[in-house]
Coordinates of C-alpha atoms and ligand atoms in Angstrom, one line a residue:
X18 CA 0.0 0.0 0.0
X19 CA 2.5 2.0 -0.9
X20 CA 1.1 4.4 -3.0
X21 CA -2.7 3.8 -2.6
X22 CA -5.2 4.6 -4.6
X23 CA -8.7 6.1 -3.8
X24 CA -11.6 4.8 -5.4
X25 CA -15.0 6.3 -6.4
X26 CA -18.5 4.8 -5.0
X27 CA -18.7 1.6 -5.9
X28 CA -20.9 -1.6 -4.9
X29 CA -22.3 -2.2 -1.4
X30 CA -19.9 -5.6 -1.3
X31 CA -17.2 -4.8 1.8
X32 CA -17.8 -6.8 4.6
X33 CA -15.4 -4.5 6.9
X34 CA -15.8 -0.8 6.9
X35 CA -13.4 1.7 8.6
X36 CA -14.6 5.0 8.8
X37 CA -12.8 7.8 10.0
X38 CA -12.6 11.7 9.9
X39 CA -8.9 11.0 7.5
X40 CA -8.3 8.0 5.4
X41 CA -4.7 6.8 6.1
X42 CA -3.4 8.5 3.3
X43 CA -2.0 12.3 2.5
X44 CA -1.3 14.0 -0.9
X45 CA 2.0 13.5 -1.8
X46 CA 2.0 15.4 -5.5
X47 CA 0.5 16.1 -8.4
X48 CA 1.5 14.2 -11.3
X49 CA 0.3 14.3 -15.0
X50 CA -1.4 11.2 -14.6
X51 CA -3.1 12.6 -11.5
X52 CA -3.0 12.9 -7.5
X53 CA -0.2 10.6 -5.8
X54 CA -1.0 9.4 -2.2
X55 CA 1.3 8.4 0.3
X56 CA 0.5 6.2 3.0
X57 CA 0.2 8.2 6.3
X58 CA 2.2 6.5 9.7
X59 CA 0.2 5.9 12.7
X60 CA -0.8 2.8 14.4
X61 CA -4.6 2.7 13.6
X62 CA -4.0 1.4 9.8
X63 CA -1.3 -1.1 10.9
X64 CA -3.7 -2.7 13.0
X65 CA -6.7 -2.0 10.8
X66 CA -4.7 -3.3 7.6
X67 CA -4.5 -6.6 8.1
X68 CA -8.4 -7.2 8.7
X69 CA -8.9 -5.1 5.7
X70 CA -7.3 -7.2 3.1
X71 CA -8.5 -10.5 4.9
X72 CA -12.1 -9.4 5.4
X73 CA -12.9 -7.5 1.8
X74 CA -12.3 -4.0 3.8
X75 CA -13.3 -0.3 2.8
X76 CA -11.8 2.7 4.9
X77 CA -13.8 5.8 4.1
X78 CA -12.7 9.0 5.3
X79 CA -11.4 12.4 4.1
X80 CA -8.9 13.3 1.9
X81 CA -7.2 15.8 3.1
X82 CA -7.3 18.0 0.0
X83 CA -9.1 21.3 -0.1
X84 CA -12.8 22.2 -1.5
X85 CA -15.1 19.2 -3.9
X86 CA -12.0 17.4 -2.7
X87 CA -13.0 13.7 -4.1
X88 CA -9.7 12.6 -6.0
X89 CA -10.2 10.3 -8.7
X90 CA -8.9 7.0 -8.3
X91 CA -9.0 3.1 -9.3
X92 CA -9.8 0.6 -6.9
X93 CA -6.9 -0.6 -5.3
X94 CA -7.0 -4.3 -4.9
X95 CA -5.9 -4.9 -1.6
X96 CA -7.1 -2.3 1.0
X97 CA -9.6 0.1 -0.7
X98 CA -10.1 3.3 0.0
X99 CA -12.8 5.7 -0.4
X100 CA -13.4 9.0 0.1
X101 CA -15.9 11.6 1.2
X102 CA -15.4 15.0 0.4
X103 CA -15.3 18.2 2.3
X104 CA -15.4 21.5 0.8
X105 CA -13.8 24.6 2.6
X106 CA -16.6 26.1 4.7
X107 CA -16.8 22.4 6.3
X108 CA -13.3 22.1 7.0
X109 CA -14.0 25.1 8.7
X110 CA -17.3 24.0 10.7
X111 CA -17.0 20.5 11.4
X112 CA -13.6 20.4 11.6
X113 CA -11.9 23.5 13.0
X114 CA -15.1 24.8 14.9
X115 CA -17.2 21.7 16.1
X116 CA -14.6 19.3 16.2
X117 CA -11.8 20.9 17.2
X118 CA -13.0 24.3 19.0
X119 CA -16.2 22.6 20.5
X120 CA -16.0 19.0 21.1
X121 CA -12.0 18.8 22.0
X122 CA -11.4 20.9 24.7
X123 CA -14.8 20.1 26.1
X124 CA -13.3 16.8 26.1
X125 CA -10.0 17.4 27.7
X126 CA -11.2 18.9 30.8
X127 CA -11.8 22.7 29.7
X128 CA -8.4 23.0 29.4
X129 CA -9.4 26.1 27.0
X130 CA -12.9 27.3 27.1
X131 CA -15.1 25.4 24.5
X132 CA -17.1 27.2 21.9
X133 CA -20.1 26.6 21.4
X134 CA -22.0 27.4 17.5
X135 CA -24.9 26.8 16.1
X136 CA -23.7 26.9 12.3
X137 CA -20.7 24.8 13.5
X138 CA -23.2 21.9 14.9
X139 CA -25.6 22.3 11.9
X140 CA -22.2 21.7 9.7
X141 CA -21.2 18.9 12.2
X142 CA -24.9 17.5 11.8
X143 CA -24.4 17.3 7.7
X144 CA -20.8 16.0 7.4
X145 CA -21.5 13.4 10.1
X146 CA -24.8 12.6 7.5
X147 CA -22.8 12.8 4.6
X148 CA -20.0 10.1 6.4
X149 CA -23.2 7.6 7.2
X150 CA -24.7 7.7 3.8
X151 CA -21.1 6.8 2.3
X152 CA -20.4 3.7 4.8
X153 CA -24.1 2.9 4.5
X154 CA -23.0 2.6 0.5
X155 CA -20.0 0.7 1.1
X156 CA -21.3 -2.2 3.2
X157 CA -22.7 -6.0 2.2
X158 CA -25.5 -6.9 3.8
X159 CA -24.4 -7.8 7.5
X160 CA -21.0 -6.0 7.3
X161 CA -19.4 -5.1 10.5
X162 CA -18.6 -0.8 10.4
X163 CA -16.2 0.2 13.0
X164 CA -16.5 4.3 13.2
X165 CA -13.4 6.3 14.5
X166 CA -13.5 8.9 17.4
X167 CA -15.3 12.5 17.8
X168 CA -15.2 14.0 14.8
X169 CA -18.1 11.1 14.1
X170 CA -20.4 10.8 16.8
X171 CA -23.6 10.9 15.2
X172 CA -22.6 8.4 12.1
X173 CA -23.8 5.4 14.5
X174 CA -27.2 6.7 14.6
X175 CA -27.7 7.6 11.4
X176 CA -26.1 4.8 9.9
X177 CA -28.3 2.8 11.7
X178 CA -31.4 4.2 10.2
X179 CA -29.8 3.7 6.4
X180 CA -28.9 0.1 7.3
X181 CA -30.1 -1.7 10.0
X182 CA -28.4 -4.9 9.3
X183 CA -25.2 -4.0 9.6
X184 CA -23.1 -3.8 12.9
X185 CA -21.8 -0.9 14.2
X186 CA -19.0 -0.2 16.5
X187 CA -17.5 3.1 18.0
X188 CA -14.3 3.9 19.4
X189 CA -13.2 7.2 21.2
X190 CA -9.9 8.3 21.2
X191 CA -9.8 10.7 23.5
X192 CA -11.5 10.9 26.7
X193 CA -14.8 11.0 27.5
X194 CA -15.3 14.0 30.3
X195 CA -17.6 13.5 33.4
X196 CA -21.1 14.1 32.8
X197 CA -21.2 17.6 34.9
X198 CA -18.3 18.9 32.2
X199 CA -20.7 16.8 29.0
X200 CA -23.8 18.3 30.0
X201 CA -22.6 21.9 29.2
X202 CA -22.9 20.5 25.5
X203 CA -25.8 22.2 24.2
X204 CA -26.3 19.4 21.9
X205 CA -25.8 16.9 24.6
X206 CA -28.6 14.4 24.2
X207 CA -28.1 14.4 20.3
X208 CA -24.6 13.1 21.0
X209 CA -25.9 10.6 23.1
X210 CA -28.2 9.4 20.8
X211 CA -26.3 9.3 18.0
X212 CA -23.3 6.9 20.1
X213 CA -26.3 4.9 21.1
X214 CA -26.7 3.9 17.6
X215 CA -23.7 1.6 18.0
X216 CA -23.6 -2.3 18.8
X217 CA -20.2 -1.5 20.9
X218 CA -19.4 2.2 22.3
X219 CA -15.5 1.7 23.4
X220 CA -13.2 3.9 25.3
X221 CA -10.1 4.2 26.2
X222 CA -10.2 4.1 30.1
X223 CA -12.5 2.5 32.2
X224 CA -13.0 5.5 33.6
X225 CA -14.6 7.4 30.3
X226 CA -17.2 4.2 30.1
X227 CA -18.5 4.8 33.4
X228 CA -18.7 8.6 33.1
X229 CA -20.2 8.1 29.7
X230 CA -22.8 5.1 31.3
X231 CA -23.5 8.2 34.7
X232 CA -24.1 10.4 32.2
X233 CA -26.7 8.2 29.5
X234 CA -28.5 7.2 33.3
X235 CA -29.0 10.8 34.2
X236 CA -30.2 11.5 30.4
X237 CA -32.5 8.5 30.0
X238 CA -34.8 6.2 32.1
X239 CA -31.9 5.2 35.4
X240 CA -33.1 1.5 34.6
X241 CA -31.8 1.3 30.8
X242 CA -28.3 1.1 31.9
X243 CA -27.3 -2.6 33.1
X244 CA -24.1 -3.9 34.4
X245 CA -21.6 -6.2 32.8
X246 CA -18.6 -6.7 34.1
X247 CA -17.5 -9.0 31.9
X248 CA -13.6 -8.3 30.3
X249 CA -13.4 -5.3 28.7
X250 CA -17.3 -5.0 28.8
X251 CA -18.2 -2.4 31.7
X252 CA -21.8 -2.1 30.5
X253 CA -24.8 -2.4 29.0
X254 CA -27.4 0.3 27.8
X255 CA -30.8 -0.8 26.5
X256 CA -32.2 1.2 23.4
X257 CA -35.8 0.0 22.5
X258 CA -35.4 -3.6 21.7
X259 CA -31.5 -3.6 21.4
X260 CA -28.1 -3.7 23.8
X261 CA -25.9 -1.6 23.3
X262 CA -22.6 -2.9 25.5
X263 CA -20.3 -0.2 26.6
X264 CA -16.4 -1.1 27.4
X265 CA -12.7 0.3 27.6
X266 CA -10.3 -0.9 25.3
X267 CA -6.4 0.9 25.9
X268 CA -4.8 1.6 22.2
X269 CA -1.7 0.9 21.8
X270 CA 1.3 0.9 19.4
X271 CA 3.0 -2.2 17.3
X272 CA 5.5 -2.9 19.3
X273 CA 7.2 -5.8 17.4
X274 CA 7.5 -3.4 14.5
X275 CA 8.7 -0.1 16.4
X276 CA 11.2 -2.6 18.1
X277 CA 12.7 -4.0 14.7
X278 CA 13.2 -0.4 13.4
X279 CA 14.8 0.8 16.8
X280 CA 17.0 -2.1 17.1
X281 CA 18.5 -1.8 13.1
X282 CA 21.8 -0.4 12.2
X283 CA 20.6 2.7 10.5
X284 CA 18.4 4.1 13.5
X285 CA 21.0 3.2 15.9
X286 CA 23.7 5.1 14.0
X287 CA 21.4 8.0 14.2
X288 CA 21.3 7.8 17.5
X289 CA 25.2 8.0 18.0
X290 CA 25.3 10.7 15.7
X291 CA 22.4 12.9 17.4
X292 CA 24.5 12.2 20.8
X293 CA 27.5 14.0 19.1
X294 CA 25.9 16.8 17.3
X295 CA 24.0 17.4 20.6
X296 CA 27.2 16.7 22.8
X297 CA 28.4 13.2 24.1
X298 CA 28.5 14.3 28.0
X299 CA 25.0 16.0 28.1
X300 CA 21.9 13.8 29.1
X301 CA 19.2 14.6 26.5
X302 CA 16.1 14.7 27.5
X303 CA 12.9 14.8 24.8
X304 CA 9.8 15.6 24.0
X305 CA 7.4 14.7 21.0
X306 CA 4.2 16.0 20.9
X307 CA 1.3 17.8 18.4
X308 CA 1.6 21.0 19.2
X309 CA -1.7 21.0 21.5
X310 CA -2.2 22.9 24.4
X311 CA -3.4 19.2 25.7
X312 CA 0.0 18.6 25.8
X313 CA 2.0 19.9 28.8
X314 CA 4.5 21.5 26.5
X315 CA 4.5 24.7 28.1
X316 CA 4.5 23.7 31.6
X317 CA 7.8 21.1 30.3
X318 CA 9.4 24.3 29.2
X319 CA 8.8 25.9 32.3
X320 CA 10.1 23.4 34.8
X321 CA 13.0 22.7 32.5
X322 CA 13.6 26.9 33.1
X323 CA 13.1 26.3 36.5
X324 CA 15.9 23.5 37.1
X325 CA 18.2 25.7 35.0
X326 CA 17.2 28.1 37.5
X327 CA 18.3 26.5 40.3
X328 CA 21.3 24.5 39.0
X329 CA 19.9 21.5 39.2
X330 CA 20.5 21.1 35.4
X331 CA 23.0 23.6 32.9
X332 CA 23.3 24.2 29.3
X333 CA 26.8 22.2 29.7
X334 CA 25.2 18.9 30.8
X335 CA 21.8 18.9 30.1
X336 CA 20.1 19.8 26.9
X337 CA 16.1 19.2 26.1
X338 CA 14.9 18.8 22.4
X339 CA 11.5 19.6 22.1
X340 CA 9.6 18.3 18.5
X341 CA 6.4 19.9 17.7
X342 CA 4.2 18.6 15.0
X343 CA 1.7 21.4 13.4
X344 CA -1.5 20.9 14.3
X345 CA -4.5 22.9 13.5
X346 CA -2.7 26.0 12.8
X347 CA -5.8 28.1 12.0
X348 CA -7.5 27.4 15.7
X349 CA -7.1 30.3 17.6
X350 CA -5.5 28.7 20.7
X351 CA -3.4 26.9 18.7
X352 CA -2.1 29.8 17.3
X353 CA -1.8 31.1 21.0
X354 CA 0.0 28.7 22.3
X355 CA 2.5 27.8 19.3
X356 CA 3.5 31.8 20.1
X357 CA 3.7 31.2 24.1
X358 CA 5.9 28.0 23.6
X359 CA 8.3 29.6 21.3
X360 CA 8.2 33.1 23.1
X361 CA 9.5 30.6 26.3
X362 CA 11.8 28.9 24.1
X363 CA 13.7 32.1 22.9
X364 CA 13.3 32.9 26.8
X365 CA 15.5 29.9 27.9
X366 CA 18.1 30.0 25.9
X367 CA 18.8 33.9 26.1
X368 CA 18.5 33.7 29.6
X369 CA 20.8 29.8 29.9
X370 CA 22.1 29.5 27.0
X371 CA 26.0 30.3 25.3
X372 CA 27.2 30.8 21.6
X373 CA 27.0 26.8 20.2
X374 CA 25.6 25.7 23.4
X375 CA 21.7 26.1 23.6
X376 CA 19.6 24.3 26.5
X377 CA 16.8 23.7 24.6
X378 CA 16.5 22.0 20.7
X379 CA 13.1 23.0 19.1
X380 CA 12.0 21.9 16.3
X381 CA 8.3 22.6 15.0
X382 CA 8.1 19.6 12.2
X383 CA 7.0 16.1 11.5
X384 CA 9.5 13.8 11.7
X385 CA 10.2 10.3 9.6
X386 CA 9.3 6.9 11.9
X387 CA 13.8 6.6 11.2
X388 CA 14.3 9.8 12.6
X389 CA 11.8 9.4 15.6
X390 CA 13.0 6.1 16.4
X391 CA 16.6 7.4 16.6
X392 CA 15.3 9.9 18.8
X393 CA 13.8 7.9 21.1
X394 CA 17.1 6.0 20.9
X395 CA 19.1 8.5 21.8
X396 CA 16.9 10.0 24.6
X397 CA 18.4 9.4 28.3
X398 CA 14.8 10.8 29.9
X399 CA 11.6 10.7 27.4
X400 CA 8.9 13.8 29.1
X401 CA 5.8 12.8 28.4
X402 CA 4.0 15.5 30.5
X403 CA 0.1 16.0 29.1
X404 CA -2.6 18.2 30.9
X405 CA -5.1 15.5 29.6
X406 CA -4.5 12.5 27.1
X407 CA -7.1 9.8 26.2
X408 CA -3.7 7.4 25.8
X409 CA -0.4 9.1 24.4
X410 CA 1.0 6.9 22.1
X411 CA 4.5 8.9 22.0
X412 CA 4.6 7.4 25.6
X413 CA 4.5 3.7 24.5
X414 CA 6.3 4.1 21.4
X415 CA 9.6 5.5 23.7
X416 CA 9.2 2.2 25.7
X417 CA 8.7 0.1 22.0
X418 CA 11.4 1.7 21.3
X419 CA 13.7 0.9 24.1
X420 CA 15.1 -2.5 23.6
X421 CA 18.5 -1.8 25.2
X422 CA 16.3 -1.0 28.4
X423 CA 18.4 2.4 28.2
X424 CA 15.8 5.5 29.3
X425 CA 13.7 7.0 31.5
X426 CA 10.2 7.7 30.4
X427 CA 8.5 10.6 32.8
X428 CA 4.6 10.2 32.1
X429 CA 1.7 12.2 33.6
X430 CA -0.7 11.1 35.5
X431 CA -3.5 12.9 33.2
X432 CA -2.5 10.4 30.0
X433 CA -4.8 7.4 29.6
X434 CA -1.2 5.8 29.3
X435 CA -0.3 6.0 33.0
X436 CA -2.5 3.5 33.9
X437 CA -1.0 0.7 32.5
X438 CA 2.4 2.3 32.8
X439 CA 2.6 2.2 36.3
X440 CA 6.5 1.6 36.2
X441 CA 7.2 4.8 34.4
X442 CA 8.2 7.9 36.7
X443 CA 4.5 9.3 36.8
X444 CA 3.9 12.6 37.6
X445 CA 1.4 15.5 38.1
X446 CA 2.0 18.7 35.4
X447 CA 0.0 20.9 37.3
X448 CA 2.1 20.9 40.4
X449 CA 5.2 23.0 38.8
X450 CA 7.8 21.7 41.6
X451 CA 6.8 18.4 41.9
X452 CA 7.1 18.2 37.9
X453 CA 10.3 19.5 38.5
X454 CA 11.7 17.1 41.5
X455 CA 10.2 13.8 38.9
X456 CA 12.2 15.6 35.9
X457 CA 15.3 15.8 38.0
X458 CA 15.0 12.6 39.4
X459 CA 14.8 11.0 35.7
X460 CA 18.3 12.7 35.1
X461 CA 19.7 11.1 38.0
X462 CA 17.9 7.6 38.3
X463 CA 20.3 4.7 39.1
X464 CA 20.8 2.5 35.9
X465 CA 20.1 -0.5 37.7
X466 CA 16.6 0.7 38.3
X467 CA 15.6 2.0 35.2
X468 CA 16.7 -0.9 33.5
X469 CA 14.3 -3.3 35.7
X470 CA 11.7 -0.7 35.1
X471 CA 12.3 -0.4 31.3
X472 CA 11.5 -4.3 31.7
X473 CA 8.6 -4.3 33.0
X474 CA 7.5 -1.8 31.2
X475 CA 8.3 -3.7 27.7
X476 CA 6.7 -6.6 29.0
X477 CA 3.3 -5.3 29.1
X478 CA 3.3 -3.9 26.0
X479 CA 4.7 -7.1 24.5
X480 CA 1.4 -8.3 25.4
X481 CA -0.8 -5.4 24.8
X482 CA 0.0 -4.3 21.2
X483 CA -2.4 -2.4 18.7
X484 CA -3.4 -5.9 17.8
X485 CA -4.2 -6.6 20.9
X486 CA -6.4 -3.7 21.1
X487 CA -7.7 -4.2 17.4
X488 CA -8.5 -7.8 18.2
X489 CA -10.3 -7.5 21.6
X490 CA -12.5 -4.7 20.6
X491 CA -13.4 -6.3 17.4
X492 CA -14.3 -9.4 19.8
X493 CA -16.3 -8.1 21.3
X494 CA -18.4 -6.2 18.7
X495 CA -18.3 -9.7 17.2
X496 CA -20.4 -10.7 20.7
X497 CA -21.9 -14.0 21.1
X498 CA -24.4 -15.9 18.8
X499 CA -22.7 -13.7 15.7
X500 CA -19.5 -15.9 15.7
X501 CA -16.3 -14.2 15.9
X502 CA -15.1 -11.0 13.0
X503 CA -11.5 -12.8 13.1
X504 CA -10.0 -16.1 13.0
X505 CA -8.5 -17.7 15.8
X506 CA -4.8 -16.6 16.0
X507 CA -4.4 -17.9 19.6
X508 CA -4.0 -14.1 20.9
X509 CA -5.5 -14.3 24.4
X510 CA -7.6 -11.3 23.5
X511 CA -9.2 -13.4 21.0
X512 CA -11.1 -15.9 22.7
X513 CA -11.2 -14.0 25.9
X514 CA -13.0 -10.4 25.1
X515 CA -16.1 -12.7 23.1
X516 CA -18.9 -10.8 25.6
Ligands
ADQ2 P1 -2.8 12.4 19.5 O1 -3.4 13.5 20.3 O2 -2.4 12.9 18.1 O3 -3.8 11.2 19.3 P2 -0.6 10.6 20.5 O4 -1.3 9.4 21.0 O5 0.6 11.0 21.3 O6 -1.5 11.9 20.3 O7 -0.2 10.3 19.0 C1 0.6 11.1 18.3 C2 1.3 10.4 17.2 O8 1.9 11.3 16.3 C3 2.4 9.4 17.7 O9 2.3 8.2 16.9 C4 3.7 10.2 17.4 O10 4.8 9.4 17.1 C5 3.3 11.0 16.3 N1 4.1 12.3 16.4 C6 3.9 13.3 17.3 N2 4.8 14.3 17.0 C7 5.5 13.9 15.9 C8 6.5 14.5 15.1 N3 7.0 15.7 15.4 N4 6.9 13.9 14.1 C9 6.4 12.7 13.7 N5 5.5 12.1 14.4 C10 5.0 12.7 15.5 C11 -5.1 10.9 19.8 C12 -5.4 11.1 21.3 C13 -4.4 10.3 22.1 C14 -4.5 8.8 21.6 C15 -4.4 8.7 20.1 C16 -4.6 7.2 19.6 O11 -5.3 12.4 21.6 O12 -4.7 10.4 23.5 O13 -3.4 8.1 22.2 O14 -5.3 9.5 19.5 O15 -5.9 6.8 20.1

């Protein structure tokens, strides 16, 4: 699927539907014979992509390209893709305002104040419409359609009412809030309803499937919502004559894969070299994020200032790169907070810094899965330091990452992450000093012990890979009496998430 091809509407006939606000793919350049995609990285379509080719699978999803945006296309043989178009003044509503203004930092504990629009929620209202009518076009009868995360909350509804045969699942990627921080949605019960339209409603955390089951008793009839407590299955809701079953699956990242790449000669020569150009003697301590204000980045920057401060770290011995990707550059607090980051950047290193010596490395780009991996190689303490995270895959992919158990990984408490790893140094990034005393801790911490911690750290995510996560969820959407989406590949998550 290297360079992928999008096709046009074609016959209901895939039995496996993915859809998702972007279709794994960006716009790499225009040819004379037309558009050429490139495959875009990211765990989701490693996991997905293997069920797609074995089950006759579809991924709808945007583009990426700007207004009437449908690129023309021949089926592709072995994963197709489809896309549904978005013009300009959509990108703008759904995505930017309702999605990404609205829903977003509603989501991530008011971190920013939400907006809330009308014209953005009528726009979220047709796009989510337009999303249903083009899975509801790509499934067979009976085809299992697994819809991605906010941007799509009402497609399970609505899809539901253009094909009730087929079976609908729902994953959130980031976390769901609790219901008295929901319930300032003025669209609130729509929401619900339209997640209520799928088979399976999963979540990251166990925690954002009980707030979201609180929050559908205190909008509907108490007795609807049953308990389960069966796997990953926290709970049921009932919805006329069906079940829906509610549950908390953790992503996660391919760590077989990440691990190959880490441990081959090229990324481990980048490593050396990045240790050089940044200075053998210093520790380096990293950070890879979107820039988000979800993120932490700021309050990294300012405890980093703040051990410079107080000598517990110099420019000489200590130097922390900081890799921002660019992320929804038009959103006003985005813009806001790109400026504050960089204002504090420019900050340190006047204030710390001398002529070829700089304390902090900043770099706003995306960088190559080579060139990450040699980061993560070459990092002595990984800061992984969000406000609010529905998982933080940077976090596991630094432990993937990490097969010469070298590195200490500093996670907050506030990632979905830090639940499962427990043996990372966890912190709280609201509490400025105690952010400070964990990050100077990591710079000191005896090798012995962040070796056995690096272990056990691996271990579990040995076991609980994306496919792990693909497999279980897809389980149990599969449910009893249906018979199983997947064959039996003895993963443990296969024959134990059936619900
Ligand atoms: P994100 O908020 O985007 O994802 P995260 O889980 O950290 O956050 O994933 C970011 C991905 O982008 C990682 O794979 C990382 O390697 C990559 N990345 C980040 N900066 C990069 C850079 N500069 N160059 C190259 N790659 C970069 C949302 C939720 C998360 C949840 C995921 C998956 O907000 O909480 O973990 O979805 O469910």
């Amino acid at each position: 699927m290297d360079t992928p091809r999008i096709r046009q509407p074609g016959a209901a006939d895939a039995d496996f539907v993915v859809v998702a606000n972007r279709l794994p793919v960006h716009l790499d350049s225009q040819g004379p014979d037309g558009p050429r995609w490139r495959r875009s990285p990211g765990g989701l379509v490693s996991a997905l992509e293997p069920i797609l080719r074995a089950r006759r699978g579809a991924w709808a999803g945007w583009a990426g390209t700007a207004a009437g945006g449908t690129p023309a296309g021949l089926p592709d043989e072995d994963v197709r893709l489809h896309a549904v178009p978005l013009d300009e003044t959509e990108y703008r509503e759904y995505y930017e305002g309702f999605s990404n203004t609205t829903l977003w930092p509603l989501f991530h504990d008011v971190v920013v104040p939400p907006d809330f629009d009308r014209g953005w929620w009528q726009s979220y209202q047709r796009v989510n419409q337009r999303f249903a009518r083009h899975a509801a076009a790509l499934a067979a009868p009976g085809a299992t359609v697994w819809v991605q995360d906010y941007q799509l909350m009402l497609v399970p509804e609505m899809l539901r009412a253009l094909r009730p045969d087929v079976r609908i699942g729902f994953f959130l990627h980031i976390p769901f809030p609790p219901p008295e921080l929901f319930l300032q949605l003025p669209w609130r019960s729509q929401i619900v309803d339209g997640l209520l339209g799928a088979d399976l409603i999963g979540f990251q955390l166990p925690g954002g499937a009980q707030n979201f089951l609180h929050l559908v008793r205190r909008l509907r009839r108490a007795e609807s919502v049953g308990h389960a407590a069966r796997s990953a299955v926290l709970g049921t809701v009932r919805v006329g004559d069906r079940e829906v079953r509610v549950g908390a699956f953790p992503i996660s990242v391919d760590a077989a894969g990440l691990e190959e790449l880490a441990g081959g000669r090229t990324v481990r020569e980048r490593a050396r070299q990045i240790r050089r150009q940044l200075g053998e003697h210093r520790r380096i301590m990293l950070g890879v994020d979107r820039l988000d204000y979800t993120k932490g980045i700021d309050q990294r920057l300012r405890a980093f200032e703040g051990l410079l401060a107080d000598g517990r770290a110099a420019a000489r011995d200590t130097v922390l790169v900081q890799i921002a990707t660019p992320s929804r550059e038009r959103v006003e607090h985005y813009r806001l907070q790109r400026a504050r980051i960089e204002a504090r950047v420019g900050h340190i290193n006047g204030a710390f810094g001398q002529v070829g010596q700089v304390p902090v490395h900043y770099l706003h780009t995306t960088v190559d899965r080579t060139e990450l991996a040699a980061l993560y190689r070459a990092a002595d303490v990984m800061l992984v330091t969000p406000l609010r995270d529905g998982m933080n895959l940077v976090a596991k992919e630094f432990v993937a990452a990490r097969p010469d158990l070298g590195g200490a990984l500093v996670l907050s408490e506030f990632a979905g992450a830090a639940q499962e790893l427990t043996r990372a140094l966890l912190v709280n990034p609201h509490h400025l000093h105690e952010l400070q005393d964990v990050m100077a801790t990591a710079l000191t911490l005896d090798p012995a012990d962040g070796r056995r911690r690096m272990e056990e750290l691996r271990r579990h995510l040995r076991e609980r890979d994306v496919h792990h996560w693909a497999r279980s969820f897809l389980t149990a959407l599969g449910g009893a009496g249906h018979g199983s989406l997947l064959p039996d590949t003895g993963d443990p998550a296969t024959r134990a998430n059936v619900a």
